[in-house]
PDB file of C-alpha atoms in Angstrom:
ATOM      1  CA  UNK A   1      74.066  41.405 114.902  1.00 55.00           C
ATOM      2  CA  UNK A   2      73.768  44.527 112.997  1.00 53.00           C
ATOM      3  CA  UNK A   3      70.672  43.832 112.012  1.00 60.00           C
ATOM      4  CA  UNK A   4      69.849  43.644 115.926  1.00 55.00           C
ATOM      5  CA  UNK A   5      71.279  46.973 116.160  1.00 55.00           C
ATOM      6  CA  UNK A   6      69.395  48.442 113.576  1.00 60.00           C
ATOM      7  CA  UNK A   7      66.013  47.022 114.867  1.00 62.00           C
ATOM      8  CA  UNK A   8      67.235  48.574 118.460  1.00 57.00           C
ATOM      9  CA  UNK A   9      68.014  52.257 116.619  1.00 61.00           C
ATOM     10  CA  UNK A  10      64.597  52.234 114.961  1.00 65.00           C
ATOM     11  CA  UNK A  11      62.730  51.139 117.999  1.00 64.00           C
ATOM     12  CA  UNK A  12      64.205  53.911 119.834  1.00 62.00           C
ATOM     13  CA  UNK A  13      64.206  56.611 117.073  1.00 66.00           C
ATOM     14  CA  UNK A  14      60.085  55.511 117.168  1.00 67.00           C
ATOM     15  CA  UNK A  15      59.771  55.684 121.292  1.00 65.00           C
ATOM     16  CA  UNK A  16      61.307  59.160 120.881  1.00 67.00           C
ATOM     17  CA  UNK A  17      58.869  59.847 118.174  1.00 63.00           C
ATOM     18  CA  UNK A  18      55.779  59.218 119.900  1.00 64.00           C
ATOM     19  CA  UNK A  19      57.428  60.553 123.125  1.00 65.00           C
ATOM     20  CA  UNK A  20      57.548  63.686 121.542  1.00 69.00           C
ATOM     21  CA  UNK A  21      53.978  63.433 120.134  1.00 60.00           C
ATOM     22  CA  UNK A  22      52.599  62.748 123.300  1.00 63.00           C
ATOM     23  CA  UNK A  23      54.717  65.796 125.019  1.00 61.00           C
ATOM     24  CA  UNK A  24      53.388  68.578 121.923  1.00 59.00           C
ATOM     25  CA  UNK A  25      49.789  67.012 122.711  1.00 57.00           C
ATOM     26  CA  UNK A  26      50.082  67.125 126.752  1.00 61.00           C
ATOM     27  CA  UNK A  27      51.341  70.609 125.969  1.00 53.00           C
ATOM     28  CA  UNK A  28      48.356  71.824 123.285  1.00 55.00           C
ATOM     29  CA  UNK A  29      45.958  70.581 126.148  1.00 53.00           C
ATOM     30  CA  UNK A  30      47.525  72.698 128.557  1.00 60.00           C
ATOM     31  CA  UNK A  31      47.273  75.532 126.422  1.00 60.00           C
ATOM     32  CA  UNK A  32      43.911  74.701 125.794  1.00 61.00           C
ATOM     33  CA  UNK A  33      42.601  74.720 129.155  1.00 63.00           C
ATOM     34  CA  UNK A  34      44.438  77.474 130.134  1.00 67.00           C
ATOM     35  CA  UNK A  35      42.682  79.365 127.211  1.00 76.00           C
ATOM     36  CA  UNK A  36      39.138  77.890 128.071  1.00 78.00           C
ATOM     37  CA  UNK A  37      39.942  78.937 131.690  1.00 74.00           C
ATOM     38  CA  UNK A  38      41.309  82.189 131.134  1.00 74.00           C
ATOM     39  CA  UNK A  39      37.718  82.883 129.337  1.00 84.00           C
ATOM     40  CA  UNK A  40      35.692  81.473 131.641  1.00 87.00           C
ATOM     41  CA  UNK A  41      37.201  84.203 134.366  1.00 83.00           C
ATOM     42  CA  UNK A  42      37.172  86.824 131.549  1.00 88.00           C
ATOM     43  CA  UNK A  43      33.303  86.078 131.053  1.00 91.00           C
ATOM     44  CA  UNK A  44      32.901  86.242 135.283  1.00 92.00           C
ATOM     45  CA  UNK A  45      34.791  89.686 135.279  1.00 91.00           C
ATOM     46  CA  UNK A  46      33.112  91.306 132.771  1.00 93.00           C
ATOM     47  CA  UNK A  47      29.540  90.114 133.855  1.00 93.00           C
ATOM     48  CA  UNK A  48      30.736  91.723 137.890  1.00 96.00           C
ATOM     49  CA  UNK A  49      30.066  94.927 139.040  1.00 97.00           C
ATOM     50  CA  UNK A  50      32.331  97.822 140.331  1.00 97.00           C
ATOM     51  CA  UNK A  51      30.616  97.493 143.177  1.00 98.00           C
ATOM     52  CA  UNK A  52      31.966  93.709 143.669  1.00 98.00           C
ATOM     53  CA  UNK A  53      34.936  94.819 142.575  1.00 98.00           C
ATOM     54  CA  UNK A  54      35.570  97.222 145.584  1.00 98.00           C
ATOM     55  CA  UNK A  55      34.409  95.199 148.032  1.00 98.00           C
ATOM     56  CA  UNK A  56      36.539  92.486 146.635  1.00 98.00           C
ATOM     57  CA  UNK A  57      39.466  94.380 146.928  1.00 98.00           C
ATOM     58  CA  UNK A  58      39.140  95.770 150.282  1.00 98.00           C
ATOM     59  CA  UNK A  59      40.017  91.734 151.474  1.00 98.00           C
ATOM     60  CA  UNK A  60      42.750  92.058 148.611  1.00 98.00           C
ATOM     61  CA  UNK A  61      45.462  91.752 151.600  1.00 97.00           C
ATOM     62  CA  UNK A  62      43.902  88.500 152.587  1.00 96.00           C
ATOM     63  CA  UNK A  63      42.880  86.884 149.899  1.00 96.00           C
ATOM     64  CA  UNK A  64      46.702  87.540 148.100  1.00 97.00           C
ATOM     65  CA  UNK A  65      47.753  85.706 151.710  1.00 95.00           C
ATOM     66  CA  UNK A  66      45.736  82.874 151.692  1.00 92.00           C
ATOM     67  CA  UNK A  67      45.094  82.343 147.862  1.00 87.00           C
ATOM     68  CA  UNK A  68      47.672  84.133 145.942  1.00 86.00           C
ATOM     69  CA  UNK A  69      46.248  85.327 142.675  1.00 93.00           C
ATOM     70  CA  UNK A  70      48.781  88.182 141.229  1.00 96.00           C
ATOM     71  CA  UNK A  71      51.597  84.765 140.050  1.00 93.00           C
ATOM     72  CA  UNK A  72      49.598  82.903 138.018  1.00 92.00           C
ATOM     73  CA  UNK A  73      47.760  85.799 136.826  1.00 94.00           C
ATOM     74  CA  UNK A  74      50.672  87.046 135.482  1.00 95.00           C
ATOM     75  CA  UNK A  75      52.344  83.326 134.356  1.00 92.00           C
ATOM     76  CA  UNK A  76      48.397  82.601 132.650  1.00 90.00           C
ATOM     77  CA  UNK A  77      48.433  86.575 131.055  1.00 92.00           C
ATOM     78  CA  UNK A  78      44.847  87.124 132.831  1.00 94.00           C
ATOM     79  CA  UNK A  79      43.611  89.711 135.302  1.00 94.00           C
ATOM     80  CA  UNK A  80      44.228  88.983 138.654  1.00 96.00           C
ATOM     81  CA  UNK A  81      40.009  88.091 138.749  1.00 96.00           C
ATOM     82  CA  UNK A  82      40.345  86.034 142.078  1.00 96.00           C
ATOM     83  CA  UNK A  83      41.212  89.481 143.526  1.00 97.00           C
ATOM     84  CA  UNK A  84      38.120  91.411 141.766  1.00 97.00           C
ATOM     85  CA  UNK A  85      35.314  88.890 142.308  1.00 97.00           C
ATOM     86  CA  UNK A  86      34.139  86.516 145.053  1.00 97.00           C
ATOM     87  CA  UNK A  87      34.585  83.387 143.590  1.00 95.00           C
ATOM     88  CA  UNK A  88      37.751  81.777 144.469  1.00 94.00           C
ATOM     89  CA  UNK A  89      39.910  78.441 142.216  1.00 91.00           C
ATOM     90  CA  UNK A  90      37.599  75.061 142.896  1.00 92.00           C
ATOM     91  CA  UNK A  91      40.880  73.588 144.675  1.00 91.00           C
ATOM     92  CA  UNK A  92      40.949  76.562 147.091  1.00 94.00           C
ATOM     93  CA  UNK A  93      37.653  76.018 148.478  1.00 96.00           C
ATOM     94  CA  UNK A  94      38.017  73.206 151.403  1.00 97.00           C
ATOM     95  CA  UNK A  95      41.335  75.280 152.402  1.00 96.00           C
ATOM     96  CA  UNK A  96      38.941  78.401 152.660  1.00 97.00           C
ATOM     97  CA  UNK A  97      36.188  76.786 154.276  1.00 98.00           C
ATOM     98  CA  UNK A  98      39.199  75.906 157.448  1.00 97.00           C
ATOM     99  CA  UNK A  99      40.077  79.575 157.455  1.00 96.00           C
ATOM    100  CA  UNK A 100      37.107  80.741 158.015  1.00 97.00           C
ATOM    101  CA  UNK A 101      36.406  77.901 160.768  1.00 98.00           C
ATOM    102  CA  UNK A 102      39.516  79.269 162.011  1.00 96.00           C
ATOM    103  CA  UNK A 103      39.515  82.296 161.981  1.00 95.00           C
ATOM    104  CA  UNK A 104      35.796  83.631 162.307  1.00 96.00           C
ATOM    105  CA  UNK A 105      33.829  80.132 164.182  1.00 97.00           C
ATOM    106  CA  UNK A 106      31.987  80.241 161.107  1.00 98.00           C
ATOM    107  CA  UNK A 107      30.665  76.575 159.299  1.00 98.00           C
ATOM    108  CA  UNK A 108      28.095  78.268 157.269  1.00 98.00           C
ATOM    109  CA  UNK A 109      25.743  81.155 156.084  1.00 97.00           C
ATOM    110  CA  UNK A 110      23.764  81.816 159.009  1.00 98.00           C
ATOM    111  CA  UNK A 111      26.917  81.983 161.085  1.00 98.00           C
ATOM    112  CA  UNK A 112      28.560  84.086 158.321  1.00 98.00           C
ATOM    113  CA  UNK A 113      25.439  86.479 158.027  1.00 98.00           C
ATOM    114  CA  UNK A 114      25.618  87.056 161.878  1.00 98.00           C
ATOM    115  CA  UNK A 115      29.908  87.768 162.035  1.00 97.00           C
ATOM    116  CA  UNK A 116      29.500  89.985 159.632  1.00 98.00           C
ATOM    117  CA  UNK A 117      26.759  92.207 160.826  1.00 97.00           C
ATOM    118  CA  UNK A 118      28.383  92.003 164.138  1.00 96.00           C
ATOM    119  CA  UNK A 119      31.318  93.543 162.599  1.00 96.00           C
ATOM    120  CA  UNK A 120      29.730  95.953 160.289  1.00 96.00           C
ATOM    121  CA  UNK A 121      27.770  97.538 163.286  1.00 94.00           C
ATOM    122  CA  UNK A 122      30.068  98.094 164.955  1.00 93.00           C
ATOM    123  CA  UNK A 123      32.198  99.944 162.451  1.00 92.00           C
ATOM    124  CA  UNK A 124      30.372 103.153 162.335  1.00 84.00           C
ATOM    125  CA  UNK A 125      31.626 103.664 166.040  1.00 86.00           C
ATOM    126  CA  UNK A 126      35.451 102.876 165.347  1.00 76.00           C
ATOM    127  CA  UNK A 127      37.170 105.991 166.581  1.00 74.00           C
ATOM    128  CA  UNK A 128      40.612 105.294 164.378  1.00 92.00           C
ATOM    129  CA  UNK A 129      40.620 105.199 160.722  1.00 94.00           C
ATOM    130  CA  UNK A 130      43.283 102.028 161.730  1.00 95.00           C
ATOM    131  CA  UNK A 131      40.738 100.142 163.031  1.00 95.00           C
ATOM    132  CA  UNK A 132      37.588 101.261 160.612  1.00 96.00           C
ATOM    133  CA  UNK A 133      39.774 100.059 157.998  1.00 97.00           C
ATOM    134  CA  UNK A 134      41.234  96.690 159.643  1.00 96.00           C
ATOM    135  CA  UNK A 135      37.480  95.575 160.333  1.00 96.00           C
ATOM    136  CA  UNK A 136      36.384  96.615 156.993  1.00 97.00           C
ATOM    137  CA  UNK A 137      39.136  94.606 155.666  1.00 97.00           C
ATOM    138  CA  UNK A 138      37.863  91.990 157.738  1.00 97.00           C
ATOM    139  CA  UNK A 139      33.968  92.079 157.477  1.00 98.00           C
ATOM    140  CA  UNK A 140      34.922  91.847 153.606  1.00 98.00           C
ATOM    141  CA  UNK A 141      36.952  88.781 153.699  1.00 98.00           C
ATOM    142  CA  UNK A 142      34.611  87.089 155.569  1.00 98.00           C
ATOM    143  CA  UNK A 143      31.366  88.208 153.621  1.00 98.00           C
ATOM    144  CA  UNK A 144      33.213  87.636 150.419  1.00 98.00           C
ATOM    145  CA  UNK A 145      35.061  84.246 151.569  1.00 98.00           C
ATOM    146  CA  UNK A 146      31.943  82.962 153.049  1.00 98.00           C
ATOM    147  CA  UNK A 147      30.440  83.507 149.376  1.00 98.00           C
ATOM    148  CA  UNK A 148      32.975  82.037 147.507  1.00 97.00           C
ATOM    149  CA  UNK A 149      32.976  78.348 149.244  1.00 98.00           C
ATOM    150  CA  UNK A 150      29.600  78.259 149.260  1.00 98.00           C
ATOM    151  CA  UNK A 151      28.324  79.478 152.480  1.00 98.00           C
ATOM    152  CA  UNK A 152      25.753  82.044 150.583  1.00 98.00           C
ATOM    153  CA  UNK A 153      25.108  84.215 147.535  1.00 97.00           C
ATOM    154  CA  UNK A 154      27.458  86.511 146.063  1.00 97.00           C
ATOM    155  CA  UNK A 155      24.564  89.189 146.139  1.00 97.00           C
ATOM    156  CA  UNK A 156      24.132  88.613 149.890  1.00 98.00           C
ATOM    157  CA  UNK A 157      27.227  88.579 150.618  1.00 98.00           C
ATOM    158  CA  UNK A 158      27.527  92.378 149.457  1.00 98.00           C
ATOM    159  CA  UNK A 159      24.133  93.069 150.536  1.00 98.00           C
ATOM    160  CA  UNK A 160      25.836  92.598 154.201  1.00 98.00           C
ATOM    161  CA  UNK A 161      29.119  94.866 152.629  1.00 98.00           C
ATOM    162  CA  UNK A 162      27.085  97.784 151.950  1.00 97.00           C
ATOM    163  CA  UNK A 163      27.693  99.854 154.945  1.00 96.00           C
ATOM    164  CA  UNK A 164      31.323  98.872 155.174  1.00 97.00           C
ATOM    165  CA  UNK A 165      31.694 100.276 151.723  1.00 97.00           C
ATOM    166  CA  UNK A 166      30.128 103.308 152.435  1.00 96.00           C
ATOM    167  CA  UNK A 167      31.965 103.919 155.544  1.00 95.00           C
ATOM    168  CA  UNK A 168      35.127 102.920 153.888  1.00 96.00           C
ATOM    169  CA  UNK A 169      34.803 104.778 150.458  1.00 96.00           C
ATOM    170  CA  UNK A 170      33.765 107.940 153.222  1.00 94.00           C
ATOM    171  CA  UNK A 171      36.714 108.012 155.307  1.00 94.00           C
ATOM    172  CA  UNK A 172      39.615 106.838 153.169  1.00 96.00           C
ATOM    173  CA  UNK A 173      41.227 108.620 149.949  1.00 95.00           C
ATOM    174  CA  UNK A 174      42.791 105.975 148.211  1.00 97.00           C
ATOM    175  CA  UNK A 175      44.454 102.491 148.209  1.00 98.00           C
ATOM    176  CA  UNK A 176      47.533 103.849 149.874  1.00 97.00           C
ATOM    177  CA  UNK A 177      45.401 105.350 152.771  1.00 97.00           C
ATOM    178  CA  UNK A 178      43.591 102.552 153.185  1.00 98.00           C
ATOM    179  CA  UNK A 179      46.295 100.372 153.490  1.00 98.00           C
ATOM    180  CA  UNK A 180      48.531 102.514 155.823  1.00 97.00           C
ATOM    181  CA  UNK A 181      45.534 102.535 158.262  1.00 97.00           C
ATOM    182  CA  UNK A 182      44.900  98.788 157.657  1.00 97.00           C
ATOM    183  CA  UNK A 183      48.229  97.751 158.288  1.00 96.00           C
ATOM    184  CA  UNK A 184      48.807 100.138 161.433  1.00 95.00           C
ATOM    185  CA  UNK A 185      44.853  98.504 162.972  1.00 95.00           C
ATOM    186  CA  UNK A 186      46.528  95.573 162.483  1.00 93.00           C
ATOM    187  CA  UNK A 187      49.467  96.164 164.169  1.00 90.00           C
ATOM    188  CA  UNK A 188      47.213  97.082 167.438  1.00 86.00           C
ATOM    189  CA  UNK A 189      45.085  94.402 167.188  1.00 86.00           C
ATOM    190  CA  UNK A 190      44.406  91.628 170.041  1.00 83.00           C
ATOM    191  CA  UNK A 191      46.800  88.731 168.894  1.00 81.00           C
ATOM    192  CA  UNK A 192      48.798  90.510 166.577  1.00 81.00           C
ATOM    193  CA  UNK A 193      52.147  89.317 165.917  1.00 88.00           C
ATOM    194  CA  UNK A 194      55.630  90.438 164.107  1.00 88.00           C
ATOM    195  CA  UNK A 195      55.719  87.588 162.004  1.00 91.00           C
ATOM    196  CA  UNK A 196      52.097  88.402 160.835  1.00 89.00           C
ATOM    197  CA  UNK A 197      52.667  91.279 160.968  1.00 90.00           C
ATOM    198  CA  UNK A 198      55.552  91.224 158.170  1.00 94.00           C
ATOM    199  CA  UNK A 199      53.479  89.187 155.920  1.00 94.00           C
ATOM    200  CA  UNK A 200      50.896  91.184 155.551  1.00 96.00           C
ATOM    201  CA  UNK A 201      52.926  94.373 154.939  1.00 96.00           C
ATOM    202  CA  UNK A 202      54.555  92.392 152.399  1.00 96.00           C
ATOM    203  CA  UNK A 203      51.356  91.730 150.493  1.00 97.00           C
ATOM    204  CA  UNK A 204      50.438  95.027 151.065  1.00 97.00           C
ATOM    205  CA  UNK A 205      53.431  96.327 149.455  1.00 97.00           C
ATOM    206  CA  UNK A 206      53.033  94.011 146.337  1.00 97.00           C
ATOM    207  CA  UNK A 207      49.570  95.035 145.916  1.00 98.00           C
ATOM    208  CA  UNK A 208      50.147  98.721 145.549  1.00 98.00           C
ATOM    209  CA  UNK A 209      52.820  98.084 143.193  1.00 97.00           C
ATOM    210  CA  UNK A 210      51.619  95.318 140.899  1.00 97.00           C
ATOM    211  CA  UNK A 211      50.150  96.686 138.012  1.00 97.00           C
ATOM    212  CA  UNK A 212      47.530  93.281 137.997  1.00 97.00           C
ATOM    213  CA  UNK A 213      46.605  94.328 141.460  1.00 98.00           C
ATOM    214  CA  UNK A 214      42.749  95.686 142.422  1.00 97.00           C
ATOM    215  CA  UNK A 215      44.681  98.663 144.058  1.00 98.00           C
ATOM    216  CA  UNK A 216      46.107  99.236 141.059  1.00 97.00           C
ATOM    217  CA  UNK A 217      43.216  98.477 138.365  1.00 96.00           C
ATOM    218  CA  UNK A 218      40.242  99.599 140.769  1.00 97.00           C
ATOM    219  CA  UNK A 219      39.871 103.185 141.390  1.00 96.00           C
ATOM    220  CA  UNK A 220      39.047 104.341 144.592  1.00 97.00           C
ATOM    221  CA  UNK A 221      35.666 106.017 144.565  1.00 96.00           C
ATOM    222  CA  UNK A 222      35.009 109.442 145.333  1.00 95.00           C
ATOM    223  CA  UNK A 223      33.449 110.271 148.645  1.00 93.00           C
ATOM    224  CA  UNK A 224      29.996 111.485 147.284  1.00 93.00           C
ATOM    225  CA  UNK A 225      29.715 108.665 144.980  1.00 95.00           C
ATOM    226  CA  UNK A 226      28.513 105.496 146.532  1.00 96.00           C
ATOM    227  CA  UNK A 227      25.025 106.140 145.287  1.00 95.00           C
ATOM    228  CA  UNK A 228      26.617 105.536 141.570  1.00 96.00           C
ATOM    229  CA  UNK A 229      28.899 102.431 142.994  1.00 96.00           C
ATOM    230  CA  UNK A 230      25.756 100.931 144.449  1.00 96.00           C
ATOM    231  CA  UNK A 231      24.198 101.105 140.777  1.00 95.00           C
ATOM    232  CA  UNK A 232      26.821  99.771 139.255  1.00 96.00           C
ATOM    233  CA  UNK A 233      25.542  96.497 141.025  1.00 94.00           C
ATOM    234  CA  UNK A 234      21.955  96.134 138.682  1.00 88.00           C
ATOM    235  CA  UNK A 235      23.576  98.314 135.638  1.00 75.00           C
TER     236      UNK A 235
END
């Protein structure tokens, strides 16, 4: 009998053994990919432009909404690069390519080339900084969403931004600005609701204050200097 009980201690002192082996290994290979995935996204941030990085972060609002970046950049100690650049996480993309059914009527590039240029022209004759900046907001989270599942290039996509930029980085001083006018156009908007409306105040408020946010890391250019931002884009 003792000897039973002996076999029974070692054979569980062993299946702890290995269960702990196999837990420190599932962990290192965690770590692992984390680290080969963190420098993957370090490699696409460094190889972007300022350029993309603007335009990027003029969707900031939606993208943080519909694919929350600032968490596990901070839980995976990376930049927040889903907020800088157009690509968006592989798992994200059949979720984006809905919203932008959704939201837009827009199944791919052709469709996506013709929303946005309908929204873009129409931007130079937007009375209200609220609305210049809502539909800037806009035009660049669909150019930039439409890019990122697949839709087109990331070079046409801010081929199509250009003008928004320029308007944008023409009529607006900073992130603060740019959000105060972006949340009040979309507090007027056709459709507009209180519950969306608190949402996206919310993200607007954690995107001024997160030091990993675009509106924090991004400067906002001066007004005479999208010539040089444009650059920036074959530097």
């Amino acid at each position: 009998m003792f000897k039973f009980f002996k076999e029974l201690v070692d054979s569980v002192k062993e299946g702890m053994a290995e269960g702990r082996a196999e837990l420190a290994q599932e962990t290192a290979d965690r770590e692992a990919a984390q680290q080969e995935n963190n420098a993957a996204l370090a490699a696409r941030l460094a190889a972007s432009s300022r350029f993309e990085n603007f335009a990027v972060a003029l969707a900031a609002v939606y993208r943080q909404t519909f694919g929350p970046d600032l968490k596990e950049a901070h839980e995976a100690q990376r930049s927040a690069v889903h907020l800088l650049c157009i690509g968006i996480a592989p798992n994200e993309v059949e979720a984006w390519k809905k919203l932008l059914a959704r939201d837009f009527s827009v199944t791919n590039g052709e469709e996506a080339q013709a929303a946005v240029a309908e929204i873009v022209d129409d931007l130079a004759t937007q009375a209200s900084d609220d609305d210049l900046a809502l539909w800037a907001g806009r035009a660049a989270h669909l150019a930039t969403g439409a890019a990122a599942v697949g839709y087109a290039s990331a070079e046409e996509a801010l081929d199509w931004l250009e003008p928004a930029v320029e308007l944008a980085i023409g009529r607006f001083t900073g992130w603060d600005n740019y959000a105060q006018s972006f949340l009040a156009g979309e507090r007027n908007a056709p459709g507009s609701n209180i519950v969306g409306r608190k949402l996206l105040a919310s993200v607007a408020e954690k995107l001024l204050a997160d030091e990993l946010s675009p509106w924090k890391t991004v400067a906002w250019p001066a007004r005479d200097s999208f010539t040089d931002l444009l650059a920036s884009r074959t530097a």
